[in-house]
Amino acid sequence: MDLEKIEKLVNIIEKSSMLEFSIQEGDTKIKMSRRGSAEAPVQPMTVNVSAASSQMEEAEDESYITSPIVGTFYSAPAPDAPAFVRVGDTVKAGQTVCILEAMKLMNEIESEFDCEIEAVLVSNEQKVEYGQPLFKVKKLQA
């Protein structure tokens, strides 16, 4: 992964409300985290880049559900309705996990595989980019 891609990732994460982010491309693994609290100003983001072969802490079945489009993230079908999924939920392939609004069109985003939701990485009504991770998931064995 080149420096330009890393800089773009840092910019995307800085503009989002995510506190942690990790991505693996080939044998390169990048982890970013933002430290801070509501009362204290957010401190600069730390970026760690390491080879995946030297750091095997994440399971092979860990993955992400990413945004297929640029739009606005909605966790529920209506403001007063419960969220489609929550941390700890088991999701089946084809199950709706969120809605992304793009150009006044509501697009239901479905899981491509059976998984368990480990983390919701974006806030409700947050703007998301193409390819941005929305959910950290653990793939389930068939």
mmCIF file of N, CA and C in Angstrom:
data_model
loop_
_atom_site.group_PDB
_atom_site.id
_atom_site.type_symbol
_atom_site.label_atom_id
_atom_site.label_comp_id
_atom_site.label_asym_id
_atom_site.label_seq_id
_atom_site.Cartn_x
_atom_site.Cartn_y
_atom_site.Cartn_z
ATOM 1 N N MET A 1 0.855 -1.166 0.000
ATOM 2 C CA MET A 1 0.000 0.000 0.000
ATOM 3 C C MET A 1 0.903 1.232 0.000
ATOM 4 N N ASP A 2 0.611 2.165 -0.864
ATOM 5 C CA ASP A 2 1.480 3.339 -0.971
ATOM 6 C C ASP A 2 1.049 4.452 -0.016
ATOM 7 N N LEU A 3 1.943 5.416 0.157
ATOM 8 C CA LEU A 3 1.733 6.513 1.101
ATOM 9 C C LEU A 3 0.479 7.319 0.758
ATOM 10 N N GLU A 4 0.195 7.497 -0.520
ATOM 11 C CA GLU A 4 -0.979 8.271 -0.939
ATOM 12 C C GLU A 4 -2.278 7.613 -0.457
ATOM 13 N N LYS A 5 -2.371 6.277 -0.559
ATOM 14 C CA LYS A 5 -3.557 5.565 -0.085
ATOM 15 C C LYS A 5 -3.699 5.713 1.429
ATOM 16 N N ILE A 6 -2.572 5.634 2.130
ATOM 17 C CA ILE A 6 -2.602 5.763 3.589
ATOM 18 C C ILE A 6 -3.082 7.152 3.979
ATOM 19 N N GLU A 7 -2.580 8.188 3.296
ATOM 20 C CA GLU A 7 -3.003 9.559 3.585
ATOM 21 C C GLU A 7 -4.497 9.734 3.345
ATOM 22 N N LYS A 8 -5.023 9.137 2.267
ATOM 23 C CA LYS A 8 -6.457 9.221 1.986
ATOM 24 C C LYS A 8 -7.264 8.556 3.094
ATOM 25 N N LEU A 9 -6.797 7.383 3.563
ATOM 26 C CA LEU A 9 -7.485 6.697 4.653
ATOM 27 C C LEU A 9 -7.506 7.550 5.918
ATOM 28 N N VAL A 10 -6.374 8.160 6.239
ATOM 29 C CA VAL A 10 -6.294 9.010 7.429
ATOM 30 C C VAL A 10 -7.283 10.163 7.310
ATOM 31 N N ASN A 11 -7.362 10.801 6.144
ATOM 32 C CA ASN A 11 -8.301 11.916 5.947
ATOM 33 C C ASN A 11 -9.748 11.474 6.114
ATOM 34 N N ILE A 12 -10.084 10.306 5.586
ATOM 35 C CA ILE A 12 -11.455 9.794 5.705
ATOM 36 C C ILE A 12 -11.788 9.532 7.170
ATOM 37 N N ILE A 13 -10.868 8.901 7.885
ATOM 38 C CA ILE A 13 -11.104 8.560 9.281
ATOM 39 C C ILE A 13 -11.199 9.822 10.136
ATOM 40 N N GLU A 14 -10.349 10.819 9.883
ATOM 41 C CA GLU A 14 -10.391 12.060 10.648
ATOM 42 C C GLU A 14 -11.727 12.774 10.498
ATOM 43 N N LYS A 15 -12.366 12.669 9.334
ATOM 44 C CA LYS A 15 -13.635 13.348 9.086
ATOM 45 C C LYS A 15 -14.828 12.552 9.606
ATOM 46 N N SER A 16 -14.600 11.285 9.967
ATOM 47 C CA SER A 16 -15.693 10.451 10.454
ATOM 48 C C SER A 16 -15.710 10.445 11.978
ATOM 49 N N SER A 17 -16.686 9.749 12.530
ATOM 50 C CA SER A 17 -16.780 9.640 13.987
ATOM 51 C C SER A 17 -16.198 8.324 14.494
ATOM 52 N N MET A 18 -15.550 7.583 13.614
ATOM 53 C CA MET A 18 -14.963 6.308 14.015
ATOM 54 C C MET A 18 -13.824 6.524 15.002
ATOM 55 N N LEU A 19 -13.726 5.631 15.971
ATOM 56 C CA LEU A 19 -12.643 5.699 16.938
ATOM 57 C C LEU A 19 -11.514 4.743 16.584
ATOM 58 N N GLU A 20 -11.837 3.643 15.879
ATOM 59 C CA GLU A 20 -10.825 2.672 15.475
ATOM 60 C C GLU A 20 -11.105 2.191 14.072
ATOM 61 N N PHE A 21 -10.029 1.835 13.373
ATOM 62 C CA PHE A 21 -10.145 1.347 12.005
ATOM 63 C C PHE A 21 -8.942 0.473 11.711
ATOM 64 N N SER A 22 -9.159 -0.639 11.020
ATOM 65 C CA SER A 22 -8.030 -1.447 10.566
ATOM 66 C C SER A 22 -8.360 -2.012 9.193
ATOM 67 N N ILE A 23 -7.330 -2.182 8.389
ATOM 68 C CA ILE A 23 -7.486 -2.714 7.030
ATOM 69 C C ILE A 23 -6.261 -3.538 6.702
ATOM 70 N N GLN A 24 -6.472 -4.573 5.911
ATOM 71 C CA GLN A 24 -5.358 -5.412 5.485
ATOM 72 C C GLN A 24 -5.396 -5.521 3.969
ATOM 73 N N GLU A 25 -4.261 -5.253 3.347
ATOM 74 C CA GLU A 25 -4.132 -5.373 1.900
ATOM 75 C C GLU A 25 -2.870 -6.171 1.639
ATOM 76 N N GLY A 26 -3.054 -7.398 1.162
ATOM 77 C CA GLY A 26 -1.901 -8.261 0.966
ATOM 78 C C GLY A 26 -1.268 -8.587 2.303
ATOM 79 N N ASP A 27 0.044 -8.378 2.426
ATOM 80 C CA ASP A 27 0.717 -8.650 3.700
ATOM 81 C C ASP A 27 0.912 -7.384 4.526
ATOM 82 N N THR A 28 0.253 -6.288 4.120
ATOM 83 C CA THR A 28 0.336 -5.032 4.866
ATOM 84 C C THR A 28 -0.949 -4.827 5.649
ATOM 85 N N LYS A 29 -0.784 -4.500 6.920
ATOM 86 C CA LYS A 29 -1.929 -4.281 7.791
ATOM 87 C C LYS A 29 -1.805 -2.892 8.400
ATOM 88 N N ILE A 30 -2.905 -2.122 8.371
ATOM 89 C CA ILE A 30 -2.906 -0.772 8.924
ATOM 90 C C ILE A 30 -3.983 -0.696 9.996
ATOM 91 N N LYS A 31 -3.603 -0.176 11.160
ATOM 92 C CA LYS A 31 -4.547 0.056 12.251
ATOM 93 C C LYS A 31 -4.483 1.528 12.604
ATOM 94 N N MET A 32 -5.649 2.168 12.718
ATOM 95 C CA MET A 32 -5.720 3.566 13.122
ATOM 96 C C MET A 32 -6.665 3.662 14.305
ATOM 97 N N SER A 33 -6.306 4.492 15.272
ATOM 98 C CA SER A 33 -7.204 4.715 16.396
ATOM 99 C C SER A 33 -7.121 6.163 16.827
ATOM 100 N N ARG A 34 -8.239 6.633 17.325
ATOM 101 C CA ARG A 34 -8.350 8.013 17.790
ATOM 102 C C ARG A 34 -8.635 7.942 19.282
ATOM 103 N N ARG A 35 -7.867 8.645 20.066
ATOM 104 C CA ARG A 35 -8.034 8.643 21.523
ATOM 105 C C ARG A 35 -8.579 9.992 21.962
ATOM 106 N N GLY A 36 -9.459 10.010 22.929
ATOM 107 C CA GLY A 36 -10.017 11.258 23.437
ATOM 108 C C GLY A 36 -11.336 11.003 24.127
ATOM 109 N N SER A 37 -11.905 12.026 24.748
ATOM 110 C CA SER A 37 -13.199 11.903 25.412
ATOM 111 C C SER A 37 -14.053 13.102 25.043
ATOM 112 N N ALA A 38 -15.279 13.101 25.510
ATOM 113 C CA ALA A 38 -16.199 14.192 25.177
ATOM 114 C C ALA A 38 -15.721 15.518 25.756
ATOM 115 N N GLU A 39 -15.085 15.463 26.952
ATOM 116 C CA GLU A 39 -14.638 16.697 27.580
ATOM 117 C C GLU A 39 -13.295 17.181 27.017
ATOM 118 N N ALA A 40 -12.429 16.251 26.653
ATOM 119 C CA ALA A 40 -11.085 16.615 26.181
ATOM 120 C C ALA A 40 -11.063 16.668 24.667
ATOM 121 N N PRO A 41 -10.267 17.552 24.091
ATOM 122 C CA PRO A 41 -10.169 17.579 22.636
ATOM 123 C C PRO A 41 -9.553 16.283 22.121
ATOM 124 N N VAL A 42 -9.938 15.908 20.919
ATOM 125 C CA VAL A 42 -9.424 14.683 20.322
ATOM 126 C C VAL A 42 -7.949 14.864 20.008
ATOM 127 N N GLN A 43 -7.173 13.881 20.402
ATOM 128 C CA GLN A 43 -5.746 13.940 20.137
ATOM 129 C C GLN A 43 -5.464 13.406 18.746
ATOM 130 N N PRO A 44 -4.284 13.676 18.198
ATOM 131 C CA PRO A 44 -3.980 13.203 16.860
ATOM 132 C C PRO A 44 -4.117 11.691 16.737
ATOM 133 N N MET A 45 -4.507 11.268 15.562
ATOM 134 C CA MET A 45 -4.701 9.862 15.289
ATOM 135 C C MET A 45 -3.357 9.160 15.153
ATOM 136 N N THR A 46 -3.265 7.945 15.704
ATOM 137 C CA THR A 46 -2.038 7.169 15.563
ATOM 138 C C THR A 46 -2.216 6.179 14.430
ATOM 139 N N VAL A 47 -1.208 6.026 13.613
ATOM 140 C CA VAL A 47 -1.255 5.092 12.497
ATOM 141 C C VAL A 47 -0.106 4.113 12.655
ATOM 142 N N ASN A 48 -0.461 2.820 12.722
ATOM 143 C CA ASN A 48 0.545 1.767 12.816
ATOM 144 C C ASN A 48 0.470 0.920 11.560
ATOM 145 N N VAL A 49 1.576 0.732 10.879
ATOM 146 C CA VAL A 49 1.634 -0.114 9.692
ATOM 147 C C VAL A 49 2.586 -1.249 10.005
ATOM 148 N N SER A 50 2.110 -2.494 9.799
ATOM 149 C CA SER A 50 2.978 -3.638 10.055
ATOM 150 C C SER A 50 2.636 -4.763 9.094
ATOM 151 N N ALA A 51 3.552 -5.677 8.920
ATOM 152 C CA ALA A 51 3.324 -6.827 8.048
ATOM 153 C C ALA A 51 2.396 -7.798 8.757
ATOM 154 N N ALA A 52 1.438 -8.356 8.043
ATOM 155 C CA ALA A 52 0.459 -9.255 8.643
ATOM 156 C C ALA A 52 1.122 -10.518 9.166
ATOM 157 N N SER A 53 2.185 -10.979 8.534
ATOM 158 C CA SER A 53 2.838 -12.199 8.973
ATOM 159 C C SER A 53 3.440 -12.043 10.364
ATOM 160 N N SER A 54 3.819 -10.834 10.750
ATOM 161 C CA SER A 54 4.406 -10.627 12.067
ATOM 162 C C SER A 54 3.351 -10.357 13.131
ATOM 163 N N GLN A 55 2.117 -10.130 12.716
ATOM 164 C CA GLN A 55 1.058 -9.821 13.676
ATOM 165 C C GLN A 55 -0.179 -10.624 13.323
ATOM 166 N N MET A 56 -0.389 -11.746 13.987
ATOM 167 C CA MET A 56 -1.504 -12.631 13.662
ATOM 168 C C MET A 56 -2.609 -12.538 14.710
ATOM 169 N N GLU A 57 -2.829 -11.340 15.289
ATOM 170 C CA GLU A 57 -3.791 -11.207 16.368
ATOM 171 C C GLU A 57 -5.231 -11.270 15.888
ATOM 172 N N GLU A 58 -5.493 -10.918 14.626
ATOM 173 C CA GLU A 58 -6.864 -10.946 14.143
ATOM 174 C C GLU A 58 -7.160 -12.276 13.467
ATOM 175 N N ALA A 59 -8.333 -12.785 13.672
ATOM 176 C CA ALA A 59 -8.726 -14.068 13.108
ATOM 177 C C ALA A 59 -8.906 -13.956 11.600
ATOM 178 N N GLU A 60 -8.730 -15.093 10.938
ATOM 179 C CA GLU A 60 -8.874 -15.112 9.478
ATOM 180 C C GLU A 60 -10.323 -14.884 9.063
ATOM 181 N N ASP A 61 -11.271 -15.205 9.945
ATOM 182 C CA ASP A 61 -12.681 -15.071 9.596
ATOM 183 C C ASP A 61 -13.233 -13.681 9.906
ATOM 184 N N GLU A 62 -12.384 -12.730 10.321
ATOM 185 C CA GLU A 62 -12.813 -11.357 10.587
ATOM 186 C C GLU A 62 -12.869 -10.581 9.272
ATOM 187 N N SER A 63 -13.907 -9.785 9.127
ATOM 188 C CA SER A 63 -14.094 -9.068 7.872
ATOM 189 C C SER A 63 -14.900 -7.802 8.132
ATOM 190 N N TYR A 64 -15.247 -7.109 7.054
ATOM 191 C CA TYR A 64 -16.014 -5.870 7.147
ATOM 192 C C TYR A 64 -17.131 -5.873 6.108
ATOM 193 N N ILE A 65 -18.214 -5.214 6.448
ATOM 194 C CA ILE A 65 -19.253 -4.892 5.469
ATOM 195 C C ILE A 65 -18.970 -3.443 5.109
ATOM 196 N N THR A 66 -18.707 -3.190 3.830
ATOM 197 C CA THR A 66 -18.320 -1.855 3.398
ATOM 198 C C THR A 66 -19.413 -1.196 2.573
ATOM 199 N N SER A 67 -19.304 0.107 2.430
ATOM 200 C CA SER A 67 -20.286 0.873 1.676
ATOM 201 C C SER A 67 -20.049 0.696 0.172
ATOM 202 N N PRO A 68 -21.073 0.280 -0.565
ATOM 203 C CA PRO A 68 -20.927 0.136 -2.011
ATOM 204 C C PRO A 68 -21.109 1.467 -2.761
ATOM 205 N N ILE A 69 -21.533 2.509 -2.036
ATOM 206 C CA ILE A 69 -21.803 3.810 -2.655
ATOM 207 C C ILE A 69 -21.461 4.940 -1.687
ATOM 208 N N VAL A 70 -21.430 6.155 -2.210
ATOM 209 C CA VAL A 70 -21.313 7.352 -1.373
ATOM 210 C C VAL A 70 -22.730 7.739 -0.966
ATOM 211 N N GLY A 71 -22.932 8.043 0.308
ATOM 212 C CA GLY A 71 -24.272 8.411 0.738
ATOM 213 C C GLY A 71 -24.340 8.692 2.221
ATOM 214 N N THR A 72 -25.566 8.669 2.744
ATOM 215 C CA THR A 72 -25.823 8.901 4.158
ATOM 216 C C THR A 72 -26.278 7.596 4.782
ATOM 217 N N PHE A 73 -25.646 7.215 5.905
ATOM 218 C CA PHE A 73 -25.902 5.958 6.602
ATOM 219 C C PHE A 73 -27.103 6.094 7.535
ATOM 220 N N TYR A 74 -28.014 5.129 7.451
ATOM 221 C CA TYR A 74 -29.141 5.056 8.382
ATOM 222 C C TYR A 74 -29.168 3.647 8.966
ATOM 223 N N SER A 75 -29.170 3.556 10.297
ATOM 224 C CA SER A 75 -29.128 2.259 10.965
ATOM 225 C C SER A 75 -30.506 1.603 11.080
ATOM 226 N N ALA A 76 -31.571 2.375 10.837
ATOM 227 C CA ALA A 76 -32.934 1.865 10.998
ATOM 228 C C ALA A 76 -33.806 2.332 9.831
ATOM 229 N N PRO A 77 -34.934 1.647 9.594
ATOM 230 C CA PRO A 77 -35.816 2.031 8.489
ATOM 231 C C PRO A 77 -36.577 3.343 8.732
ATOM 232 N N ALA A 78 -36.684 3.763 10.002
ATOM 233 C CA ALA A 78 -37.366 5.012 10.360
ATOM 234 C C ALA A 78 -36.742 5.533 11.655
ATOM 235 N N PRO A 79 -36.858 6.839 11.908
ATOM 236 C CA PRO A 79 -36.250 7.409 13.124
ATOM 237 C C PRO A 79 -36.716 6.760 14.430
ATOM 238 N N ASP A 80 -37.961 6.313 14.474
ATOM 239 C CA ASP A 80 -38.493 5.719 15.702
ATOM 240 C C ASP A 80 -38.449 4.189 15.695
ATOM 241 N N ALA A 81 -37.862 3.589 14.667
ATOM 242 C CA ALA A 81 -37.782 2.133 14.549
ATOM 243 C C ALA A 81 -36.456 1.625 15.122
ATOM 244 N N PRO A 82 -36.422 0.366 15.553
ATOM 245 C CA PRO A 82 -35.160 -0.192 16.046
ATOM 246 C C PRO A 82 -34.158 -0.366 14.896
ATOM 247 N N ALA A 83 -32.875 -0.399 15.237
ATOM 248 C CA ALA A 83 -31.817 -0.576 14.239
ATOM 249 C C ALA A 83 -31.952 -1.946 13.570
ATOM 250 N N PHE A 84 -31.521 -2.027 12.312
ATOM 251 C CA PHE A 84 -31.539 -3.299 11.590
ATOM 252 C C PHE A 84 -30.699 -4.338 12.326
ATOM 253 N N VAL A 85 -29.487 -3.932 12.749
ATOM 254 C CA VAL A 85 -28.586 -4.841 13.467
ATOM 255 C C VAL A 85 -27.891 -4.095 14.604
ATOM 256 N N ARG A 86 -27.487 -4.847 15.604
ATOM 257 C CA ARG A 86 -26.741 -4.304 16.743
ATOM 258 C C ARG A 86 -25.523 -5.202 16.979
ATOM 259 N N VAL A 87 -24.569 -4.697 17.763
ATOM 260 C CA VAL A 87 -23.387 -5.483 18.103
ATOM 261 C C VAL A 87 -23.842 -6.775 18.771
ATOM 262 N N GLY A 88 -23.278 -7.886 18.308
ATOM 263 C CA GLY A 88 -23.624 -9.199 18.850
ATOM 264 C C GLY A 88 -24.671 -9.941 18.039
ATOM 265 N N ASP A 89 -25.371 -9.252 17.133
ATOM 266 C CA ASP A 89 -26.392 -9.898 16.304
ATOM 267 C C ASP A 89 -25.758 -10.840 15.294
ATOM 268 N N THR A 90 -26.447 -11.950 15.023
ATOM 269 C CA THR A 90 -26.044 -12.865 13.964
ATOM 270 C C THR A 90 -26.849 -12.488 12.723
ATOM 271 N N VAL A 91 -26.158 -12.341 11.599
ATOM 272 C CA VAL A 91 -26.773 -11.887 10.355
ATOM 273 C C VAL A 91 -26.627 -12.984 9.302
ATOM 274 N N LYS A 92 -27.691 -13.229 8.572
ATOM 275 C CA LYS A 92 -27.667 -14.203 7.476
ATOM 276 C C LYS A 92 -27.368 -13.491 6.163
ATOM 277 N N ALA A 93 -26.782 -14.200 5.210
ATOM 278 C CA ALA A 93 -26.519 -13.646 3.885
ATOM 279 C C ALA A 93 -27.838 -13.160 3.290
ATOM 280 N N GLY A 94 -27.838 -11.936 2.759
ATOM 281 C CA GLY A 94 -29.046 -11.364 2.165
ATOM 282 C C GLY A 94 -29.885 -10.550 3.130
ATOM 283 N N GLN A 95 -29.524 -10.550 4.421
ATOM 284 C CA GLN A 95 -30.269 -9.785 5.423
ATOM 285 C C GLN A 95 -29.851 -8.317 5.362
ATOM 286 N N THR A 96 -30.826 -7.412 5.436
ATOM 287 C CA THR A 96 -30.556 -5.972 5.422
ATOM 288 C C THR A 96 -29.867 -5.571 6.716
ATOM 289 N N VAL A 97 -28.744 -4.815 6.579
ATOM 290 C CA VAL A 97 -27.996 -4.363 7.758
ATOM 291 C C VAL A 97 -28.105 -2.852 7.966
ATOM 292 N N CYS A 98 -28.426 -2.107 6.893
ATOM 293 C CA CYS A 98 -28.581 -0.655 7.011
ATOM 294 C C CYS A 98 -29.181 -0.115 5.717
ATOM 295 N N ILE A 99 -29.393 1.194 5.700
ATOM 296 C CA ILE A 99 -29.858 1.888 4.496
ATOM 297 C C ILE A 99 -28.848 2.985 4.195
ATOM 298 N N LEU A 100 -28.509 3.126 2.917
ATOM 299 C CA LEU A 100 -27.676 4.238 2.473
ATOM 300 C C LEU A 100 -28.500 5.084 1.521
ATOM 301 N N GLU A 101 -28.632 6.367 1.858
ATOM 302 C CA GLU A 101 -29.360 7.298 1.004
ATOM 303 C C GLU A 101 -28.378 7.959 0.052
ATOM 304 N N ALA A 102 -28.687 7.879 -1.232
ATOM 305 C CA ALA A 102 -27.869 8.525 -2.254
ATOM 306 C C ALA A 102 -28.805 9.152 -3.274
ATOM 307 N N MET A 103 -28.677 10.440 -3.456
ATOM 308 C CA MET A 103 -29.486 11.185 -4.423
ATOM 309 C C MET A 103 -30.984 10.942 -4.203
ATOM 310 N N LYS A 104 -31.409 11.048 -2.948
ATOM 311 C CA LYS A 104 -32.807 10.901 -2.528
ATOM 312 C C LYS A 104 -33.357 9.487 -2.716
ATOM 313 N N LEU A 105 -32.489 8.518 -3.002
ATOM 314 C CA LEU A 105 -32.906 7.126 -3.125
ATOM 315 C C LEU A 105 -32.421 6.367 -1.901
ATOM 316 N N MET A 106 -33.292 5.548 -1.318
ATOM 317 C CA MET A 106 -32.939 4.738 -0.156
ATOM 318 C C MET A 106 -32.504 3.352 -0.647
ATOM 319 N N ASN A 107 -31.245 3.008 -0.387
ATOM 320 C CA ASN A 107 -30.678 1.735 -0.830
ATOM 321 C C ASN A 107 -30.469 0.823 0.370
ATOM 322 N N GLU A 108 -31.175 -0.314 0.385
ATOM 323 C CA GLU A 108 -30.989 -1.277 1.463
ATOM 324 C C GLU A 108 -29.690 -2.026 1.217
ATOM 325 N N ILE A 109 -28.812 -2.056 2.210
ATOM 326 C CA ILE A 109 -27.536 -2.754 2.096
ATOM 327 C C ILE A 109 -27.678 -4.088 2.814
ATOM 328 N N GLU A 110 -27.356 -5.166 2.092
ATOM 329 C CA GLU A 110 -27.502 -6.515 2.630
ATOM 330 C C GLU A 110 -26.137 -7.138 2.857
ATOM 331 N N SER A 111 -26.068 -8.029 3.826
ATOM 332 C CA SER A 111 -24.840 -8.777 4.083
ATOM 333 C C SER A 111 -24.642 -9.782 2.953
ATOM 334 N N GLU A 112 -23.405 -9.949 2.527
ATOM 335 C CA GLU A 112 -23.103 -10.902 1.457
ATOM 336 C C GLU A 112 -22.801 -12.289 2.007
ATOM 337 N N PHE A 113 -22.705 -12.415 3.346
ATOM 338 C CA PHE A 113 -22.332 -13.681 3.966
ATOM 339 C C PHE A 113 -22.919 -13.749 5.375
ATOM 340 N N ASP A 114 -22.996 -14.973 5.920
ATOM 341 C CA ASP A 114 -23.423 -15.148 7.304
ATOM 342 C C ASP A 114 -22.326 -14.618 8.209
ATOM 343 N N CYS A 115 -22.700 -13.824 9.214
ATOM 344 C CA CYS A 115 -21.688 -13.233 10.085
ATOM 345 C C CYS A 115 -22.299 -12.802 11.409
ATOM 346 N N GLU A 116 -21.406 -12.394 12.326
ATOM 347 C CA GLU A 116 -21.805 -11.811 13.601
ATOM 348 C C GLU A 116 -21.282 -10.384 13.634
ATOM 349 N N ILE A 117 -22.117 -9.429 13.993
ATOM 350 C CA ILE A 117 -21.724 -8.016 14.053
ATOM 351 C C ILE A 117 -20.848 -7.814 15.293
ATOM 352 N N GLU A 118 -19.594 -7.383 15.067
ATOM 353 C CA GLU A 118 -18.674 -7.123 16.180
ATOM 354 C C GLU A 118 -18.626 -5.642 16.538
ATOM 355 N N ALA A 119 -18.823 -4.762 15.544
ATOM 356 C CA ALA A 119 -18.795 -3.327 15.808
ATOM 357 C C ALA A 119 -19.519 -2.582 14.691
ATOM 358 N N VAL A 120 -20.234 -1.535 15.064
ATOM 359 C CA VAL A 120 -20.827 -0.614 14.093
ATOM 360 C C VAL A 120 -19.846 0.543 14.001
ATOM 361 N N LEU A 121 -19.274 0.777 12.824
ATOM 362 C CA LEU A 121 -18.170 1.716 12.666
ATOM 363 C C LEU A 121 -18.582 3.126 12.271
ATOM 364 N N VAL A 122 -19.876 3.350 12.023
ATOM 365 C CA VAL A 122 -20.341 4.687 11.648
ATOM 366 C C VAL A 122 -21.572 5.056 12.474
ATOM 367 N N SER A 123 -21.829 6.338 12.577
ATOM 368 C CA SER A 123 -22.972 6.849 13.332
ATOM 369 C C SER A 123 -24.173 7.018 12.417
ATOM 370 N N ASN A 124 -25.346 7.005 13.009
ATOM 371 C CA ASN A 124 -26.565 7.230 12.243
ATOM 372 C C ASN A 124 -26.524 8.610 11.600
ATOM 373 N N GLU A 125 -26.938 8.701 10.355
ATOM 374 C CA GLU A 125 -26.986 9.920 9.544
ATOM 375 C C GLU A 125 -25.602 10.460 9.183
ATOM 376 N N GLN A 126 -24.578 9.638 9.336
ATOM 377 C CA GLN A 126 -23.214 10.043 8.959
ATOM 378 C C GLN A 126 -23.018 9.845 7.461
ATOM 379 N N LYS A 127 -22.298 10.769 6.835
ATOM 380 C CA LYS A 127 -21.940 10.640 5.426
ATOM 381 C C LYS A 127 -20.855 9.571 5.306
ATOM 382 N N VAL A 128 -20.982 8.681 4.325
ATOM 383 C CA VAL A 128 -19.997 7.628 4.115
ATOM 384 C C VAL A 128 -19.490 7.668 2.679
ATOM 385 N N GLU A 129 -18.303 7.151 2.505
ATOM 386 C CA GLU A 129 -17.644 7.112 1.204
ATOM 387 C C GLU A 129 -17.729 5.703 0.621
ATOM 388 N N TYR A 130 -17.497 5.593 -0.668
ATOM 389 C CA TYR A 130 -17.427 4.296 -1.333
ATOM 390 C C TYR A 130 -16.304 3.479 -0.714
ATOM 391 N N GLY A 131 -16.588 2.238 -0.351
ATOM 392 C CA GLY A 131 -15.578 1.349 0.208
ATOM 393 C C GLY A 131 -15.315 1.530 1.689
ATOM 394 N N GLN A 132 -15.949 2.508 2.326
ATOM 395 C CA GLN A 132 -15.734 2.753 3.756
ATOM 396 C C GLN A 132 -16.347 1.612 4.564
ATOM 397 N N PRO A 133 -15.606 1.051 5.522
ATOM 398 C CA PRO A 133 -16.171 -0.002 6.368
ATOM 399 C C PRO A 133 -17.326 0.538 7.211
ATOM 400 N N LEU A 134 -18.445 -0.193 7.214
ATOM 401 C CA LEU A 134 -19.622 0.190 7.981
ATOM 402 C C LEU A 134 -19.746 -0.659 9.253
ATOM 403 N N PHE A 135 -19.434 -1.950 9.101
ATOM 404 C CA PHE A 135 -19.546 -2.887 10.207
ATOM 405 C C PHE A 135 -18.311 -3.789 10.238
ATOM 406 N N LYS A 136 -17.788 -4.031 11.432
ATOM 407 C CA LYS A 136 -16.746 -5.025 11.620
ATOM 408 C C LYS A 136 -17.507 -6.304 11.962
ATOM 409 N N VAL A 137 -17.241 -7.377 11.225
ATOM 410 C CA VAL A 137 -17.993 -8.620 11.408
ATOM 411 C C VAL A 137 -17.045 -9.803 11.516
ATOM 412 N N LYS A 138 -17.575 -10.869 12.060
ATOM 413 C CA LYS A 138 -16.858 -12.139 12.115
ATOM 414 C C LYS A 138 -17.651 -13.107 11.264
ATOM 415 N N LYS A 139 -17.041 -13.593 10.179
ATOM 416 C CA LYS A 139 -17.743 -14.522 9.295
ATOM 417 C C LYS A 139 -18.011 -15.821 10.037
ATOM 418 N N LEU A 140 -19.181 -16.380 9.792
ATOM 419 C CA LEU A 140 -19.559 -17.643 10.409
ATOM 420 C C LEU A 140 -19.319 -18.770 9.430
ATOM 421 N N GLN A 141 -18.880 -19.891 9.949
ATOM 422 C CA GLN A 141 -18.616 -21.070 9.118
ATOM 423 C C GLN A 141 -19.929 -21.692 8.692
ATOM 424 N N ALA A 142 -19.979 -22.128 7.441
ATOM 425 C CA ALA A 142 -21.208 -22.723 6.899
ATOM 426 C C ALA A 142 -21.400 -24.139 7.376
#
